[in-house]
Structures are given as C-alpha cells and as structure tokens.
PDB file of C-alpha atoms in Angstrom:
ATOM      1  CA  MET K   1      19.995 -15.073   7.378  1.00 68.00           C
ATOM      2  CA  THR K   2      22.531 -17.403   5.777  1.00 69.00           C
ATOM      3  CA  ALA K   3      22.060 -19.754   8.749  1.00 69.00           C
ATOM      4  CA  LEU K   4      18.291 -19.782   8.166  1.00 67.00           C
ATOM      5  CA  LEU K   5      18.769 -20.617   4.493  1.00 64.00           C
ATOM      6  CA  GLN K   6      21.162 -23.441   5.375  1.00 68.00           C
ATOM      7  CA  ARG K   7      18.464 -24.895   7.634  1.00 71.00           C
ATOM      8  CA  GLY K   8      16.096 -25.075   4.687  1.00 67.00           C
ATOM      9  CA  VAL K   9      14.000 -21.992   5.461  1.00 68.00           C
ATOM     10  CA  GLU K  10      12.406 -20.530   2.314  1.00 69.00           C
ATOM     11  CA  PRO K  11      14.127 -17.284   1.190  1.00 66.00           C
ATOM     12  CA  ALA K  12      10.922 -15.223   1.469  1.00 64.00           C
ATOM     13  CA  ALA K  13      10.372 -16.436   5.036  1.00 70.00           C
ATOM     14  CA  ALA K  14      14.021 -15.818   5.933  1.00 72.00           C
ATOM     15  CA  LEU K  15      13.817 -12.249   4.603  1.00 73.00           C
ATOM     16  CA  LEU K  16      10.671 -11.239   6.436  1.00 76.00           C
ATOM     17  CA  PRO K  17      11.969 -10.828  10.029  1.00 83.00           C
ATOM     18  CA  PHE K  18      15.027  -8.825   8.941  1.00 84.00           C
ATOM     19  CA  VAL K  19      13.068  -6.464   6.690  1.00 83.00           C
ATOM     20  CA  GLY K  20      10.317  -6.100   9.291  1.00 86.00           C
ATOM     21  CA  ALA K  21      12.837  -5.267  12.021  1.00 91.00           C
ATOM     22  CA  THR K  22      14.436  -2.649   9.756  1.00 91.00           C
ATOM     23  CA  TYR K  23      11.069  -0.958   9.179  1.00 89.00           C
ATOM     24  CA  VAL K  24      10.367  -0.796  12.914  1.00 93.00           C
ATOM     25  CA  LEU K  25      13.828   0.504  13.866  1.00 95.00           C
ATOM     26  CA  VAL K  26      13.975   3.175  11.155  1.00 95.00           C
ATOM     27  CA  ALA K  27      10.420   4.350  11.902  1.00 94.00           C
ATOM     28  CA  LEU K  28      11.403   4.673  15.579  1.00 96.00           C
ATOM     29  CA  PHE K  29      14.692   6.465  14.901  1.00 96.00           C
ATOM     30  CA  GLU K  30      12.894   8.941  12.614  1.00 96.00           C
ATOM     31  CA  ARG K  31      10.864  10.088  15.629  1.00 95.00           C
ATOM     32  CA  ILE K  32      14.017  10.615  17.686  1.00 96.00           C
ATOM     33  CA  PHE K  33      16.506  11.911  15.087  1.00 96.00           C
ATOM     34  CA  PRO K  34      14.465  13.403  12.196  1.00 96.00           C
ATOM     35  CA  LEU K  35      16.187  15.354   9.460  1.00 96.00           C
ATOM     36  CA  HIS K  36      13.036  17.428   8.853  1.00 96.00           C
ATOM     37  CA  ARG K  37      10.228  17.567  11.396  1.00 96.00           C
ATOM     38  CA  SER K  38       7.845  18.522   8.581  1.00 95.00           C
ATOM     39  CA  TRP K  39       8.472  15.063   7.075  1.00 95.00           C
ATOM     40  CA  LEU K  40       7.120  13.405  10.234  1.00 95.00           C
ATOM     41  CA  ARG K  41       3.562  14.481   9.391  1.00 93.00           C
ATOM     42  CA  SER K  42       1.521  12.417   6.946  1.00 90.00           C
ATOM     43  CA  ARG K  43       0.106  14.353   4.014  1.00 85.00           C
ATOM     44  CA  GLY K  44      -2.227  11.553   3.031  1.00 84.00           C
ATOM     45  CA  ASP K  45       0.807   9.616   1.828  1.00 86.00           C
ATOM     46  CA  LEU K  46       0.960   7.168   4.741  1.00 87.00           C
ATOM     47  CA  ARG K  47      -2.293   5.559   3.582  1.00 86.00           C
ATOM     48  CA  VAL K  48      -1.099   5.540  -0.042  1.00 86.00           C
ATOM     49  CA  ASP K  49       2.292   4.015   0.808  1.00 84.00           C
ATOM     50  CA  THR K  50       0.667   1.377   3.021  1.00 86.00           C
ATOM     51  CA  LEU K  51      -1.517   0.349   0.078  1.00 84.00           C
ATOM     52  CA  PHE K  52       1.594   0.155  -2.122  1.00 82.00           C
ATOM     53  CA  LEU K  53       3.248  -2.026   0.530  1.00 79.00           C
ATOM     54  CA  PHE K  54       0.460  -4.605   0.334  1.00 79.00           C
ATOM     55  CA  LEU K  55      -0.049  -4.262  -3.425  1.00 75.00           C
ATOM     56  CA  ASN K  56       3.608  -4.729  -4.316  1.00 69.00           C
ATOM     57  CA  GLY K  57       4.146  -7.272  -1.557  1.00 63.00           C
ATOM     58  CA  GLY K  58       1.341  -9.407  -2.961  1.00 55.00           C
ATOM     59  CA  PHE K  59       2.547  -8.834  -6.512  1.00 58.00           C
ATOM     60  CA  ASN K  60       6.036 -10.007  -5.597  1.00 56.00           C
ATOM     61  CA  ARG K  61       4.770 -13.079  -3.756  1.00 48.00           C
ATOM     62  CA  LEU K  62       2.741 -14.112  -6.812  1.00 51.00           C
ATOM     63  CA  THR K  63       5.528 -13.656  -9.339  1.00 54.00           C
ATOM     64  CA  GLU K  64       8.755 -14.348  -7.427  1.00 50.00           C
ATOM     65  CA  PRO K  65       8.465 -18.173  -7.044  1.00 50.00           C
ATOM     66  CA  ALA K  66       7.900 -18.725 -10.763  1.00 56.00           C
ATOM     67  CA  LEU K  67      10.607 -16.244 -11.764  1.00 55.00           C
ATOM     68  CA  LEU K  68      13.127 -17.621  -9.287  1.00 52.00           C
ATOM     69  CA  THR K  69      12.483 -21.166 -10.489  1.00 54.00           C
ATOM     70  CA  LEU K  70      12.922 -20.062 -14.103  1.00 58.00           C
ATOM     71  CA  MET K  71      16.118 -18.181 -13.264  1.00 54.00           C
ATOM     72  CA  LEU K  72      17.644 -21.140 -11.479  1.00 51.00           C
ATOM     73  CA  LEU K  73      16.719 -23.465 -14.351  1.00 59.00           C
ATOM     74  CA  LEU K  74      18.351 -21.103 -16.839  1.00 59.00           C
ATOM     75  CA  GLY K  75      21.465 -20.814 -14.700  1.00 53.00           C
ATOM     76  CA  GLY K  76      21.734 -24.579 -14.390  1.00 51.00           C
ATOM     77  CA  TRP K  77      21.235 -25.080 -18.140  1.00 60.00           C
ATOM     78  CA  VAL K  78      24.006 -22.605 -19.008  1.00 55.00           C
ATOM     79  CA  SER K  79      26.356 -24.214 -16.486  1.00 47.00           C
ATOM     80  CA  ARG K  80      25.708 -27.676 -17.942  1.00 53.00           C
ATOM     81  CA  GLN K  81      26.151 -26.533 -21.533  1.00 59.00           C
ATOM     82  CA  MET K  82      29.429 -24.773 -20.788  1.00 51.00           C
ATOM     83  CA  GLY K  83      30.696 -27.723 -18.780  1.00 39.00           C
ATOM     84  CA  VAL K  84      31.691 -25.515 -15.817  1.00 47.00           C
ATOM     85  CA  GLY K  85      29.765 -23.213 -13.490  1.00 62.00           C
ATOM     86  CA  LEU K  86      29.949 -19.624 -14.763  1.00 78.00           C
ATOM     87  CA  TRP K  87      29.265 -18.169 -11.321  1.00 87.00           C
ATOM     88  CA  PRO K  88      32.190 -18.308  -8.823  1.00 91.00           C
ATOM     89  CA  GLY K  89      30.245 -20.353  -6.294  1.00 88.00           C
ATOM     90  CA  ASN K  90      33.460 -21.349  -4.494  1.00 90.00           C
ATOM     91  CA  TRP K  91      34.143 -17.747  -3.452  1.00 93.00           C
ATOM     92  CA  PRO K  92      33.386 -16.645   0.142  1.00 93.00           C
ATOM     93  CA  ILE K  93      29.744 -15.659   0.487  1.00 91.00           C
ATOM     94  CA  LEU K  94      30.538 -11.958   1.054  1.00 92.00           C
ATOM     95  CA  SER K  95      32.694 -11.873  -2.089  1.00 95.00           C
ATOM     96  CA  GLN K  96      29.838 -13.426  -4.077  1.00 95.00           C
ATOM     97  CA  LEU K  97      27.431 -10.839  -2.634  1.00 95.00           C
ATOM     98  CA  ALA K  98      29.772  -7.975  -3.592  1.00 96.00           C
ATOM     99  CA  LEU K  99      30.097  -9.267  -7.162  1.00 97.00           C
ATOM    100  CA  ALA K 100      26.333  -9.828  -7.428  1.00 95.00           C
ATOM    101  CA  LEU K 101      25.607  -6.296  -6.201  1.00 96.00           C
ATOM    102  CA  VAL K 102      28.010  -4.708  -8.698  1.00 97.00           C
ATOM    103  CA  MET K 103      26.482  -6.680 -11.590  1.00 96.00           C
ATOM    104  CA  ALA K 104      22.883  -6.133 -10.471  1.00 94.00           C
ATOM    105  CA  GLU K 105      23.556  -2.434  -9.971  1.00 96.00           C
ATOM    106  CA  PHE K 106      24.672  -2.006 -13.577  1.00 97.00           C
ATOM    107  CA  VAL K 107      21.291  -3.283 -14.772  1.00 95.00           C
ATOM    108  CA  GLU K 108      19.368  -1.249 -12.189  1.00 95.00           C
ATOM    109  CA  TYR K 109      21.342   1.895 -12.992  1.00 97.00           C
ATOM    110  CA  SER K 110      20.702   1.487 -16.729  1.00 97.00           C
ATOM    111  CA  LEU K 111      16.972   0.840 -16.348  1.00 97.00           C
ATOM    112  CA  HIS K 112      16.535   3.581 -13.743  1.00 97.00           C
ATOM    113  CA  ARG K 113      18.259   6.146 -15.927  1.00 97.00           C
ATOM    114  CA  LEU K 114      16.214   5.040 -18.952  1.00 97.00           C
ATOM    115  CA  MET K 115      13.012   5.547 -16.960  1.00 96.00           C
ATOM    116  CA  HIS K 116      13.997   9.156 -16.353  1.00 95.00           C
ATOM    117  CA  GLU K 117      14.960   9.785 -19.963  1.00 95.00           C
ATOM    118  CA  ASN K 118      12.115   7.957 -21.746  1.00 95.00           C
ATOM    119  CA  GLU K 119       8.771   9.775 -21.572  1.00 90.00           C
ATOM    120  CA  TRP K 120       6.607   6.623 -21.518  1.00 92.00           C
ATOM    121  CA  LEU K 121       8.689   4.878 -18.845  1.00 94.00           C
ATOM    122  CA  TRP K 122       8.863   8.085 -16.842  1.00 92.00           C
ATOM    123  CA  ARG K 123       5.068   7.996 -16.445  1.00 89.00           C
ATOM    124  CA  LEU K 124       5.482   4.675 -14.624  1.00 92.00           C
ATOM    125  CA  HIS K 125       8.500   5.672 -12.560  1.00 93.00           C
ATOM    126  CA  ALA K 126       6.958   9.026 -11.649  1.00 93.00           C
ATOM    127  CA  THR K 127       4.788   7.078  -9.198  1.00 92.00           C
ATOM    128  CA  HIS K 128       7.838   6.796  -6.951  1.00 92.00           C
ATOM    129  CA  HIS K 129       8.691  10.480  -7.284  1.00 93.00           C
ATOM    130  CA  SER K 130       5.135  11.576  -6.489  1.00 90.00           C
ATOM    131  CA  ALA K 131       5.854  11.235  -2.749  1.00 89.00           C
ATOM    132  CA  PRO K 132       5.445  14.609  -0.958  1.00 89.00           C
ATOM    133  CA  ARG K 133       8.086  13.744   1.672  1.00 92.00           C
ATOM    134  CA  LEU K 134      10.835  11.205   2.314  1.00 94.00           C
ATOM    135  CA  TYR K 135      10.448   8.675   5.131  1.00 93.00           C
ATOM    136  CA  TRP K 136      10.942   4.953   5.746  1.00 90.00           C
ATOM    137  CA  LEU K 137       7.911   3.696   3.795  1.00 88.00           C
ATOM    138  CA  ASN K 138       8.751   5.562   0.564  1.00 85.00           C
ATOM    139  CA  ALA K 139      10.880   2.626  -0.549  1.00 83.00           C
ATOM    140  CA  VAL K 140       7.722   0.645  -1.463  1.00 84.00           C
ATOM    141  CA  ARG K 141       6.024   3.378  -3.554  1.00 88.00           C
ATOM    142  CA  PHE K 142       6.566   1.957  -7.036  1.00 88.00           C
ATOM    143  CA  HIS K 143       4.315   1.121  -9.946  1.00 89.00           C
ATOM    144  CA  PRO K 144       4.172  -2.717 -10.110  1.00 86.00           C
ATOM    145  CA  VAL K 145       5.454  -2.701 -13.709  1.00 88.00           C
ATOM    146  CA  ASP K 146       8.414  -0.530 -12.679  1.00 90.00           C
ATOM    147  CA  LEU K 147       9.149  -2.944  -9.820  1.00 85.00           C
ATOM    148  CA  PHE K 148       8.843  -5.945 -12.123  1.00 84.00           C
ATOM    149  CA  LEU K 149      11.176  -4.551 -14.801  1.00 88.00           C
ATOM    150  CA  VAL K 150      13.936  -3.544 -12.391  1.00 89.00           C
ATOM    151  CA  GLY K 151      13.535  -6.524 -10.054  1.00 83.00           C
ATOM    152  CA  THR K 152      13.687  -9.183 -12.758  1.00 82.00           C
ATOM    153  CA  GLY K 153      16.151  -7.219 -14.874  1.00 86.00           C
ATOM    154  CA  LYS K 154      18.818  -7.200 -12.193  1.00 86.00           C
ATOM    155  CA  ILE K 155      18.218 -10.735 -10.849  1.00 83.00           C
ATOM    156  CA  LEU K 156      17.758 -12.705 -14.079  1.00 81.00           C
ATOM    157  CA  PRO K 157      21.363 -12.255 -15.355  1.00 84.00           C
ATOM    158  CA  LEU K 158      22.759 -13.411 -12.002  1.00 86.00           C
ATOM    159  CA  ALA K 159      20.628 -16.548 -11.938  1.00 81.00           C
ATOM    160  CA  PHE K 160      21.389 -17.141 -15.619  1.00 80.00           C
ATOM    161  CA  LEU K 161      25.069 -17.319 -14.670  1.00 84.00           C
ATOM    162  CA  GLY K 162      24.269 -19.865 -11.974  1.00 82.00           C
ATOM    163  CA  CYS K 163      24.218 -17.602  -8.909  1.00 83.00           C
ATOM    164  CA  SER K 164      22.824 -19.574  -5.977  1.00 81.00           C
ATOM    165  CA  GLU K 165      19.401 -18.946  -4.482  1.00 78.00           C
ATOM    166  CA  GLY K 166      21.079 -18.010  -1.202  1.00 81.00           C
ATOM    167  CA  VAL K 167      23.134 -15.224  -2.796  1.00 86.00           C
ATOM    168  CA  LEU K 168      20.066 -13.961  -4.655  1.00 84.00           C
ATOM    169  CA  ALA K 169      18.223 -13.826  -1.324  1.00 82.00           C
ATOM    170  CA  LEU K 170      21.087 -11.820   0.224  1.00 87.00           C
ATOM    171  CA  VAL K 171      20.992  -9.353  -2.689  1.00 88.00           C
ATOM    172  CA  THR K 172      17.252  -8.933  -2.096  1.00 84.00           C
ATOM    173  CA  LEU K 173      17.791  -8.419   1.647  1.00 87.00           C
ATOM    174  CA  PHE K 174      20.550  -5.863   1.064  1.00 91.00           C
ATOM    175  CA  SER K 175      18.326  -3.949  -1.363  1.00 89.00           C
ATOM    176  CA  ALA K 176      15.347  -3.936   1.016  1.00 86.00           C
ATOM    177  CA  VAL K 177      17.343  -2.752   4.043  1.00 91.00           C
ATOM    178  CA  HIS K 178      19.395  -0.215   2.092  1.00 94.00           C
ATOM    179  CA  GLY K 179      16.267   1.126   0.368  1.00 91.00           C
ATOM    180  CA  THR K 180      14.606   1.771   3.727  1.00 92.00           C
ATOM    181  CA  PHE K 181      17.594   3.783   4.994  1.00 95.00           C
ATOM    182  CA  GLN K 182      17.974   5.438   1.587  1.00 95.00           C
ATOM    183  CA  HIS K 183      14.557   7.089   1.954  1.00 94.00           C
ATOM    184  CA  ALA K 184      14.657   7.563   5.731  1.00 96.00           C
ATOM    185  CA  ASN K 185      13.999  10.920   7.382  1.00 97.00           C
ATOM    186  CA  LEU K 186      17.162  10.559   9.450  1.00 96.00           C
ATOM    187  CA  GLN K 187      20.232  12.677  10.143  1.00 93.00           C
ATOM    188  CA  LEU K 188      22.531  10.296   8.290  1.00 87.00           C
ATOM    189  CA  ARG K 189      26.100  11.315   7.480  1.00 90.00           C
ATOM    190  CA  LEU K 190      28.173   8.728   5.635  1.00 93.00           C
ATOM    191  CA  GLY K 191      31.210  10.849   4.778  1.00 94.00           C
ATOM    192  CA  PRO K 192      33.599   8.883   2.516  1.00 96.00           C
ATOM    193  CA  LEU K 193      31.045   6.041   2.280  1.00 97.00           C
ATOM    194  CA  ASN K 194      29.031   8.315  -0.027  1.00 97.00           C
ATOM    195  CA  TRP K 195      31.554   7.182  -2.658  1.00 98.00           C
ATOM    196  CA  LEU K 196      30.404   3.594  -2.155  1.00 97.00           C
ATOM    197  CA  PHE K 197      26.701   3.518  -1.234  1.00 97.00           C
ATOM    198  CA  SER K 198      23.792   5.377  -2.816  1.00 97.00           C
ATOM    199  CA  MET K 199      22.457   6.343   0.596  1.00 96.00           C
ATOM    200  CA  ALA K 200      20.124   9.110   1.807  1.00 96.00           C
ATOM    201  CA  GLU K 201      22.494  12.080   1.396  1.00 96.00           C
ATOM    202  CA  LEU K 202      22.782  11.323  -2.322  1.00 97.00           C
ATOM    203  CA  HIS K 203      19.259  10.039  -2.871  1.00 97.00           C
ATOM    204  CA  ARG K 204      17.557  13.151  -1.479  1.00 97.00           C
ATOM    205  CA  TRP K 205      18.918  15.059  -4.465  1.00 97.00           C
ATOM    206  CA  HIS K 206      17.368  12.424  -6.726  1.00 97.00           C
ATOM    207  CA  HIS K 207      13.932  13.422  -5.346  1.00 95.00           C
ATOM    208  CA  SER K 208      14.405  17.131  -6.050  1.00 95.00           C
ATOM    209  CA  PRO K 209      11.538  18.707  -8.055  1.00 92.00           C
ATOM    210  CA  ASP K 210      14.198  20.239 -10.323  1.00 93.00           C
ATOM    211  CA  PRO K 211      15.050  17.702 -13.098  1.00 91.00           C
ATOM    212  CA  ALA K 212      18.543  19.184 -13.381  1.00 93.00           C
ATOM    213  CA  GLU K 213      19.165  17.935  -9.846  1.00 95.00           C
ATOM    214  CA  ALA K 214      16.905  14.875  -9.830  1.00 95.00           C
ATOM    215  CA  ASN K 215      18.395  13.255 -12.936  1.00 96.00           C
ATOM    216  CA  HIS K 216      21.409  12.055 -10.977  1.00 97.00           C
ATOM    217  CA  ASN K 217      22.270   9.378  -8.404  1.00 98.00           C
ATOM    218  CA  TYR K 218      20.451   6.521 -10.130  1.00 98.00           C
ATOM    219  CA  GLY K 219      22.157   3.777  -8.136  1.00 97.00           C
ATOM    220  CA  GLY K 220      19.782   1.675  -6.075  1.00 94.00           C
ATOM    221  CA  ASN K 221      22.391   0.433  -3.602  1.00 96.00           C
ATOM    222  CA  LEU K 222      25.844   1.403  -4.885  1.00 97.00           C
ATOM    223  CA  ILE K 223      26.939   4.701  -6.400  1.00 98.00           C
ATOM    224  CA  LEU K 224      29.627   2.982  -8.513  1.00 98.00           C
ATOM    225  CA  TRP K 225      27.964   3.294 -11.925  1.00 98.00           C
ATOM    226  CA  ASP K 226      26.975   6.925 -11.281  1.00 98.00           C
ATOM    227  CA  ILE K 227      30.669   7.624 -10.728  1.00 98.00           C
ATOM    228  CA  VAL K 228      31.629   5.739 -13.901  1.00 98.00           C
ATOM    229  CA  PHE K 229      29.041   7.527 -16.072  1.00 98.00           C
ATOM    230  CA  GLY K 230      29.303  10.960 -14.428  1.00 98.00           C
ATOM    231  CA  THR K 231      25.850  11.158 -12.837  1.00 98.00           C
ATOM    232  CA  ARG K 232      26.902  11.290  -9.173  1.00 98.00           C
ATOM    233  CA  TYR K 233      25.668  14.542  -7.635  1.00 98.00           C
ATOM    234  CA  LEU K 234      26.379  15.808  -4.113  1.00 97.00           C
ATOM    235  CA  PRO K 235      26.831  19.604  -3.896  1.00 96.00           C
ATOM    236  CA  SER K 236      28.824  20.776  -0.901  1.00 91.00           C
ATOM    237  CA  ASP K 237      27.488  24.344  -0.855  1.00 92.00           C
ATOM    238  CA  ARG K 238      23.825  23.604  -0.019  1.00 93.00           C
ATOM    239  CA  ASP K 239      21.423  21.005   1.341  1.00 93.00           C
ATOM    240  CA  PRO K 240      18.864  19.035  -0.720  1.00 95.00           C
ATOM    241  CA  PRO K 241      15.440  20.727  -0.995  1.00 94.00           C
ATOM    242  CA  GLU K 242      12.923  20.014   1.741  1.00 95.00           C
ATOM    243  CA  THR K 243      10.107  20.326  -0.800  1.00 92.00           C
ATOM    244  CA  ILE K 244      10.195  17.325  -3.134  1.00 92.00           C
ATOM    245  CA  GLY K 245       7.973  15.948  -5.878  1.00 86.00           C
ATOM    246  CA  ILE K 246       7.585  16.104  -9.650  1.00 87.00           C
ATOM    247  CA  GLY K 247       8.133  19.538 -11.120  1.00 74.00           C
ATOM    248  CA  ASP K 248       6.950  18.653 -14.641  1.00 71.00           C
ATOM    249  CA  LEU K 249       3.896  16.617 -13.489  1.00 69.00           C
ATOM    250  CA  PRO K 250       2.356  18.677 -10.680  1.00 67.00           C
ATOM    251  CA  ASN K 251      -1.046  16.969 -10.966  1.00 73.00           C
ATOM    252  CA  PHE K 252       0.259  13.397 -10.909  1.00 74.00           C
ATOM    253  CA  PRO K 253      -2.366  11.283  -9.097  1.00 72.00           C
ATOM    254  CA  SER K 254      -1.554   9.767  -5.703  1.00 71.00           C
TER     255      SER K 254
END
C-alpha cells in the first residue's frame, strides 16, 4: 500500500483492494474453519450489517476528505509555529505506524470505555453490541455518530502533530483488517500475542451479554491500554459465551 501512495494513488483508493481482499478471505475461511457453526447462519443480521456497510461507507466517504484536509492543515500549522515538526517523520515507516497505533489506541480506549460507562453514549454504542453472532461483517455495525467520534478522535491528534497522510492511511488499513479478524468466526489462537493485539479471543468476551464480562477488552487494535488500566480479561478456565448480545437492552432494535 505504501508503494501505491508513493505513486500518487488516493488513500481511499489504495485502501479499498486490501480491505476488500480481507473481507473475501475471512468470509471464506469462516466456512472452512468456523469457531461456531451456529454463527454461520444469518439471523436477519446479514441484511442489517450489509446496510451498515453501505451507510457507514458512504458516511465516511462524505466526511473523511474534509476532516483529513483539516487535520493536515492543523498539523502543518503547529509544525510551523513550533519551528520544528512535532511528528518524527524521519523514523522508519513501521516505527511511525507503531507510535501512531499506540497514541490512537489511547484515545479509542478512552472513548470506548466511556461509551460503556455513560448511559447516553451506551445507547449509541449498543448498536454494535446488538449483533446476535460474531462474524466478519460485524466490524461495520456501528452507529454513524459512534464511528465519527472514535474515528476522528483517534486520528485528529496524530494529524495535529504533523503525522503524514500516508501513516494515517496505514493506521486506517491496520484498523480495518484487524477489526475484520477481531470479529471473525474463526478458530484463532494467538497465544502470547494476546498480550499485544486485541484480537478475537479477547474481543469475544467483550460481546458477552453479561456486563461484568463485557466491560473489558476495550482496545480496538492493541490491548496495551487495557493492561495498563486493568481491564484486560481472558479467563483460562472457560470459553467465551456462544450466545451474545445486550443483556440490559433485550429489545434493542436491529
């Protein structure tokens, strides 16, 4: 993808083939290596999630160009006022991506946790938790306002510091690919990597109908801030529940 960006391809266009390929591969692997065969059957949610895909995809396409332009302008203004670039743009690209993910994750962790603890915000975020099963397309089931708050909240500070458009695009790609695997109905075992990524083994507990279990593992991509603030949750004596949903909002509309 970096090569495409260097050739002048727009970030949104550069992202599309990689995200699309991830969707196809994960959907295929789910049919071959499913964690739960009951999660292979649509419960009316495939139609709902497909609508969310187009709704949020269109929403992002309408807002992202203006927001990205604003973010880059802010980053450039701060760099000029300070006399030096605040973002370490001379670092190797992978080092910049790692730093960007850690910083973006702190914002996403904070907002995600707040949405679980604030009653008004929970009504928005509950849209995501209303899914009756976990599979590859769950990653797009978000209220547009929820998506807007988290998406801009984690990207704006990076751009404000002068993070390049290319690095921002890589953060977006990482989030899209990781989010698809995070919700996948696959027999994924990460072992020690569960101390680094907030992948499916951890995230399935986050979708438990029991709030005592669900109010953990807030990390979108990394589990770092859950470790720091004591919200990482991965019991070794049992598996996550196969029945998921919202225990305190059983009649939440689909």
